[in-house]
GROMACS .gro file of C-alpha atoms in nm:
model
  284
    1MET     CA    1 -11.560   1.711 -14.936
    2GLN     CA    2 -11.245   1.918 -14.917
    3THR     CA    3 -11.191   2.151 -14.620
    4TYR     CA    4 -10.984   2.469 -14.628
    5HIS     CA    5 -10.886   2.702 -14.345
    6HIS     CA    6 -10.698   2.953 -14.558
    7ILE     CA    7 -10.813   3.184 -14.837
    8SER     CA    8 -10.522   3.104 -15.065
    9GLY     CA    9 -10.590   2.729 -15.068
   10LEU     CA   10 -10.961   2.768 -15.135
   11ARG     CA   11 -10.905   3.019 -15.415
   12LYS     CA   12 -10.655   2.789 -15.583
   13ALA     CA   13 -10.895   2.494 -15.568
   14LEU     CA   14 -11.190   2.693 -15.703
   15ALA     CA   15 -10.982   2.845 -15.983
   16LEU     CA   16 -10.950   2.498 -16.135
   17HIS     CA   17 -11.328   2.468 -16.157
   18ARG     CA   18 -11.360   2.809 -16.320
   19GLN     CA   19 -11.100   2.712 -16.579
   20GLN     CA   20 -11.324   2.417 -16.667
   21GLY     CA   21 -11.625   2.645 -16.707
   22GLN     CA   22 -11.801   2.516 -16.399
   23THR     CA   23 -12.036   2.731 -16.192
   24ILE     CA   24 -12.001   2.780 -15.817
   25ALA     CA   25 -12.275   2.814 -15.554
   26PHE     CA   26 -12.205   2.941 -15.202
   27VAL     CA   27 -12.390   2.880 -14.874
   28PRO     CA   28 -12.245   3.086 -14.587
   29THR     CA   29 -12.326   2.970 -14.231
   30MET     CA   30 -12.214   3.011 -13.872
   31GLY     CA   31 -12.227   2.637 -13.813
   32ASN     CA   32 -12.446   2.448 -13.564
   33LEU     CA   33 -12.616   2.316 -13.874
   34HIS     CA   34 -12.969   2.179 -13.889
   35ARG     CA   35 -13.200   2.055 -14.163
   36ALA     CA   36 -13.274   2.405 -14.294
   37HIS     CA   37 -12.904   2.468 -14.359
   38LEU     CA   38 -12.873   2.137 -14.539
   39ALA     CA   39 -13.175   2.223 -14.754
   40LEU     CA   40 -12.986   2.533 -14.873
   41VAL     CA   41 -12.688   2.315 -14.970
   42GLU     CA   42 -12.917   2.076 -15.156
   43GLN     CA   43 -13.073   2.370 -15.339
   44ALA     CA   44 -12.725   2.496 -15.426
   45LYS     CA   45 -12.637   2.152 -15.568
   46SER     CA   46 -12.936   2.175 -15.800
   47LEU     CA   47 -12.826   2.515 -15.933
   48CYS     CA   48 -12.450   2.492 -15.986
   49ASP     CA   49 -12.172   2.246 -16.058
   50VAL     CA   50 -11.977   2.308 -15.737
   51VAL     CA   51 -12.100   2.397 -15.387
   52VAL     CA   52 -11.897   2.578 -15.123
   53SER     CA   53 -12.022   2.622 -14.767
   54SER     CA   54 -11.851   2.827 -14.499
   55ILE     CA   55 -11.858   2.801 -14.122
   56PHE     CA   56 -11.747   3.115 -13.940
   57VAL     CA   57 -11.897   3.251 -13.618
   58ASN     CA   58 -11.867   3.619 -13.704
   59ARG     CA   59 -11.804   3.820 -13.388
   60LEU     CA   60 -11.855   4.145 -13.580
   61GLN     CA   61 -12.231   4.085 -13.602
   62PHE     CA   62 -12.284   4.014 -13.233
   63GLY     CA   63 -12.375   4.300 -12.998
   64LEU     CA   64 -12.213   4.375 -12.663
   65ASN     CA   65 -12.471   4.179 -12.465
   66GLU     CA   66 -12.519   3.899 -12.715
   67ASP     CA   67 -12.404   3.540 -12.704
   68TRP     CA   68 -12.101   3.517 -12.936
   69ASP     CA   69 -11.903   3.317 -12.680
   70LYS     CA   70 -12.201   3.088 -12.614
   71TYR     CA   71 -12.286   3.026 -12.978
   72PRO     CA   72 -12.254   2.648 -13.031
   73ARG     CA   73 -11.938   2.534 -13.211
   74THR     CA   74 -12.013   2.190 -13.355
   75LEU     CA   75 -11.760   2.162 -13.636
   76GLN     CA   76 -11.718   1.784 -13.629
   77GLN     CA   77 -12.093   1.719 -13.649
   78ASP     CA   78 -12.138   1.998 -13.905
   79THR     CA   79 -11.872   1.849 -14.128
   80GLN     CA   80 -12.046   1.513 -14.133
   81LYS     CA   81 -12.379   1.677 -14.213
   82LEU     CA   82 -12.229   1.866 -14.508
   83ILE     CA   83 -12.071   1.545 -14.636
   84SER     CA   84 -12.413   1.376 -14.617
   85VAL     CA   85 -12.557   1.628 -14.868
   86ASP     CA   86 -12.255   1.613 -15.100
   87CYS     CA   87 -12.114   1.959 -15.030
   88ASP     CA   88 -11.792   1.991 -15.230
   89TYR     CA   89 -11.593   2.241 -15.022
   90LEU     CA   90 -11.600   2.367 -14.665
   91PHE     CA   91 -11.427   2.696 -14.585
   92CYS     CA   92 -11.363   2.716 -14.212
   93PRO     CA   93 -11.130   3.010 -14.136
   94ASP     CA   94 -11.026   3.149 -13.800
   95GLU     CA   95 -11.087   3.512 -13.707
   96HIS     CA   96 -10.739   3.630 -13.805
   97GLU     CA   97 -10.783   3.484 -14.153
   98VAL     CA   98 -11.103   3.684 -14.205
   99TYR     CA   99 -10.992   3.999 -14.019
  100PRO     CA  100 -10.612   4.007 -14.057
  101ASN     CA  101 -10.586   4.365 -13.932
  102GLY     CA  102 -10.829   4.315 -13.645
  103MET     CA  103 -11.196   4.401 -13.635
  104ASP     CA  104 -11.136   4.754 -13.503
  105GLN     CA  105 -10.942   4.840 -13.819
  106GLN     CA  106 -11.167   4.649 -14.058
  107ALA     CA  107 -11.329   4.846 -14.342
  108ARG     CA  108 -11.706   4.821 -14.308
  109VAL     CA  109 -11.990   4.774 -14.557
  110ILE     CA  110 -12.317   4.946 -14.464
  111VAL     CA  111 -12.663   4.940 -14.623
  112PRO     CA  112 -12.807   5.250 -14.455
  113SER     CA  113 -13.167   5.235 -14.571
  114MET     CA  114 -13.252   4.896 -14.421
  115ALA     CA  115 -13.009   4.819 -14.139
  116ASP     CA  116 -13.152   5.021 -13.848
  117VAL     CA  117 -13.511   4.895 -13.848
  118LEU     CA  118 -13.677   4.570 -13.732
  119CYS     CA  119 -13.394   4.339 -13.614
  120GLY     CA  120 -13.147   4.622 -13.675
  121ALA     CA  121 -13.322   4.843 -13.419
  122SER     CA  122 -13.294   4.568 -13.157
  123ARG     CA  123 -12.940   4.471 -13.253
  124PRO     CA  124 -12.738   4.787 -13.333
  125GLY     CA  125 -12.446   4.714 -13.564
  126HIS     CA  126 -12.565   4.361 -13.641
  127PHE     CA  127 -12.629   4.408 -14.010
  128GLU     CA  128 -12.310   4.608 -14.056
  129GLY     CA  129 -12.130   4.298 -13.932
  130VAL     CA  130 -12.332   4.076 -14.165
  131THR     CA  131 -12.278   4.284 -14.479
  132THR     CA  132 -11.909   4.327 -14.403
  133VAL     CA  133 -11.840   3.957 -14.359
  134VAL     CA  134 -12.062   3.854 -14.652
  135THR     CA  135 -11.877   4.098 -14.878
  136LYS     CA  136 -11.547   3.947 -14.769
  137LEU     CA  137 -11.676   3.593 -14.823
  138PHE     CA  138 -11.809   3.684 -15.168
  139ASN     CA  139 -11.467   3.825 -15.256
  140ILE     CA  140 -11.298   3.509 -15.129
  141VAL     CA  141 -11.528   3.253 -15.295
  142GLN     CA  142 -11.638   3.459 -15.599
  143PRO     CA  143 -11.953   3.250 -15.646
  144ASN     CA  144 -12.196   3.264 -15.934
  145LYS     CA  145 -12.486   3.217 -15.693
  146ALA     CA  146 -12.528   3.251 -15.316
  147ILE     CA  147 -12.819   3.097 -15.128
  148PHE     CA  148 -12.972   3.257 -14.817
  149GLY     CA  149 -13.272   3.140 -14.620
  150VAL     CA  150 -13.594   3.339 -14.627
  151LYS     CA  151 -13.633   3.296 -14.249
  152ASP     CA  152 -13.384   3.582 -14.209
  153TYR     CA  153 -13.590   3.797 -14.444
  154GLN     CA  154 -13.436   4.130 -14.349
  155GLN     CA  155 -13.087   3.988 -14.395
  156LEU     CA  156 -13.186   3.855 -14.739
  157ALA     CA  157 -13.329   4.193 -14.843
  158ILE     CA  158 -13.021   4.378 -14.720
  159ILE     CA  159 -12.781   4.146 -14.901
  160ARG     CA  160 -12.981   4.182 -15.222
  161ARG     CA  161 -12.961   4.561 -15.191
  162MET     CA  162 -12.589   4.545 -15.113
  163VAL     CA  163 -12.520   4.329 -15.420
  164GLU     CA  164 -12.721   4.567 -15.638
  165ASP     CA  165 -12.562   4.883 -15.497
  166LEU     CA  166 -12.206   4.751 -15.522
  167CYS     CA  167 -12.254   4.586 -15.864
  168MET     CA  168 -12.145   4.246 -15.735
  169PRO     CA  169 -12.166   3.970 -15.999
  170VAL     CA  170 -12.348   3.731 -15.763
  171ASP     CA  171 -12.701   3.601 -15.809
  172ILE     CA  172 -12.875   3.595 -15.468
  173VAL     CA  173 -13.114   3.299 -15.438
  174ALA     CA  174 -13.374   3.264 -15.163
  175GLY     CA  175 -13.419   2.933 -14.984
  176ASP     CA  176 -13.760   2.850 -14.839
  177ILE     CA  177 -13.819   2.843 -14.465
  178VAL     CA  178 -13.794   2.492 -14.324
  179ARG     CA  179 -14.041   2.442 -14.040
  180GLU     CA  180 -14.112   2.200 -13.760
  181ALA     CA  181 -14.442   2.011 -13.771
  182ASP     CA  182 -14.615   2.284 -13.566
  183GLY     CA  183 -14.492   2.567 -13.790
  184LEU     CA  184 -14.194   2.685 -13.587
  185ALA     CA  185 -13.918   2.801 -13.820
  186MET     CA  186 -13.600   2.599 -13.777
  187SER     CA  187 -13.320   2.801 -13.619
  188SER     CA  188 -12.997   2.740 -13.433
  189ARG     CA  189 -13.147   2.943 -13.148
  190ASN     CA  190 -13.435   2.701 -13.104
  191GLY     CA  191 -13.205   2.500 -12.880
  192PHE     CA  192 -13.237   2.778 -12.621
  193ILE     CA  193 -13.619   2.743 -12.597
  194LEU     CA  194 -13.720   2.611 -12.256
  195PRO     CA  195 -13.916   2.283 -12.258
  196SER     CA  196 -14.208   2.455 -12.082
  197GLU     CA  197 -14.224   2.715 -12.362
  198ARG     CA  198 -14.195   2.481 -12.658
  199PRO     CA  199 -14.568   2.392 -12.694
  200LYS     CA  200 -14.660   2.761 -12.734
  201VAL     CA  201 -14.379   2.917 -12.941
  202ASN     CA  202 -14.561   2.851 -13.268
  203GLN     CA  203 -14.784   3.146 -13.171
  204LEU     CA  204 -14.553   3.381 -13.362
  205ASN     CA  205 -14.610   3.191 -13.686
  206GLN     CA  206 -14.983   3.159 -13.618
  207SER     CA  207 -15.018   3.534 -13.565
  208LEU     CA  208 -14.826   3.617 -13.882
  209ASN     CA  209 -15.043   3.380 -14.083
  210TRP     CA  210 -15.356   3.531 -13.926
  211ILE     CA  211 -15.249   3.873 -14.055
  212ALA     CA  212 -15.174   3.724 -14.399
  213ASP     CA  213 -15.525   3.577 -14.413
  214GLU     CA  214 -15.678   3.912 -14.316
  215LEU     CA  215 -15.481   4.094 -14.585
  216LYS     CA  216 -15.602   3.846 -14.846
  217LYS     CA  217 -15.960   3.914 -14.734
  218GLY     CA  218 -15.905   4.283 -14.806
  219ASN     CA  219 -15.847   4.406 -14.450
  220LEU     CA  220 -15.577   4.673 -14.493
  221ASP     CA  221 -15.604   4.833 -14.149
  222PHE     CA  222 -15.237   4.763 -14.089
  223SER     CA  223 -15.212   4.924 -13.747
  224ALA     CA  224 -15.512   4.737 -13.610
  225LEU     CA  225 -15.386   4.406 -13.750
  226GLU     CA  226 -15.041   4.457 -13.599
  227GLN     CA  227 -15.189   4.552 -13.261
  228ALA     CA  228 -15.419   4.250 -13.256
  229ALA     CA  229 -15.136   4.011 -13.347
  230ARG     CA  230 -14.915   4.156 -13.074
  231GLY     CA  231 -15.196   4.093 -12.830
  232GLN     CA  232 -15.220   3.730 -12.941
  233ILE     CA  233 -14.849   3.677 -12.879
  234GLU     CA  234 -14.851   3.851 -12.543
  235HIS     CA  235 -15.156   3.650 -12.436
  236ALA     CA  236 -14.954   3.335 -12.506
  237GLY     CA  237 -14.695   3.461 -12.255
  238PHE     CA  238 -14.422   3.607 -12.478
  239LYS     CA  239 -14.275   3.954 -12.521
  240VAL     CA  240 -14.301   4.109 -12.868
  241ASP     CA  241 -13.987   4.273 -13.004
  242TYR     CA  242 -14.153   4.391 -13.324
  243LEU     CA  243 -14.437   4.294 -13.555
  244THR     CA  244 -14.469   4.493 -13.876
  245ILE     CA  245 -14.634   4.473 -14.216
  246CYS     CA  246 -14.382   4.592 -14.478
  247GLU     CA  247 -14.351   4.635 -14.851
  248SER     CA  248 -14.151   4.328 -14.943
  249ALA     CA  249 -13.861   4.478 -15.137
  250SER     CA  250 -13.793   4.800 -14.945
  251LEU     CA  251 -13.903   4.694 -14.594
  252LEU     CA  252 -14.084   5.028 -14.566
  253PRO     CA  253 -14.419   5.023 -14.383
  254ALA     CA  254 -14.684   4.885 -14.616
  255ALA     CA  255 -14.907   5.124 -14.809
  256ASN     CA  256 -15.262   5.052 -14.919
  257ASP     CA  257 -15.165   5.023 -15.285
  258ASP     CA  258 -14.877   4.783 -15.228
  259THR     CA  259 -14.932   4.440 -15.380
  260GLN     CA  260 -14.634   4.255 -15.231
  261MET     CA  261 -14.614   4.261 -14.853
  262THR     CA  262 -14.416   4.075 -14.590
  263ILE     CA  263 -14.524   4.046 -14.228
  264LEU     CA  264 -14.217   4.028 -14.007
  265GLY     CA  265 -14.213   3.948 -13.638
  266ALA     CA  266 -13.974   3.883 -13.353
  267MET     CA  267 -14.053   3.776 -12.999
  268TYR     CA  268 -13.868   3.687 -12.682
  269THR     CA  269 -13.919   3.368 -12.488
  270GLU     CA  270 -13.742   3.311 -12.158
  271GLY     CA  271 -13.461   3.134 -12.338
  272ALA     CA  272 -13.450   3.265 -12.695
  273ARG     CA  273 -13.530   3.544 -12.939
  274LEU     CA  274 -13.728   3.404 -13.232
  275ILE     CA  275 -13.797   3.561 -13.572
  276ASP     CA  276 -14.031   3.467 -13.853
  277ASN     CA  277 -14.204   3.615 -14.157
  278VAL     CA  278 -14.483   3.547 -14.402
  279SER     CA  279 -14.514   3.709 -14.747
  280VAL     CA  280 -14.837   3.790 -14.929
  281VAL     CA  281 -14.901   3.886 -15.291
  282LEU     CA  282 -15.227   4.073 -15.343
  283SER     CA  283 -15.397   4.132 -15.674
  284ASP     CA  284 -15.387   4.482 -15.821
   0.00000   0.00000   0.00000
């Protein structure tokens, strides 16, 4: 695996592959890699000739009271993990390389219809930071395909809308959620879960799946289902941030004649904020 810290070097290396007619897949990350990240790289390997992954802890997507400075930086371990799944290139820039004129002067990319709800309501400015840095990374790498995990469903939906709205020639591919044995979605933030909480944190996933089962049975009383699931989570000792049944593509509240729905939830433990989602396809 070749590692680049500068845009110019990476572009030069990737240009050689394009000249040979090879396709390029891209997996952007913030590092602190786990098995779910590596599954995205493996998926990318199956889709394209060359795989690029990036590691950049993007300060622009962290709020004022969030943990940018505490976010784990594990570059040495991450590098070895990427090598183990045959990643071809690692792009690991510093902040000045990505934001040469400083973040205050950085042009921003905004997807207004989706960015202020769900996680966006709890984390103002977060998705503006995501879409801005992803746009820059797409311009740097110029991939044929980019792979994003379904665990961050709202992020995936926003990036798809951004690519469509801005006519970007990038195919956005969804990577399945990788879960622990008890159903907990793998996340870099799982390391903040307190040991005393760990046996119960799968309640979020259990409650989302309970709603999915009810929807499949024909129960479309969305408000009652959401309220009951919130009660399940609170009874387990956690604080609900949001729990909503949405139309899958638009993230608007589900309507009774929708056939594709996604149940999205976020909850707070003492040590972490966890998110998860479950999608359902109903017959017409």
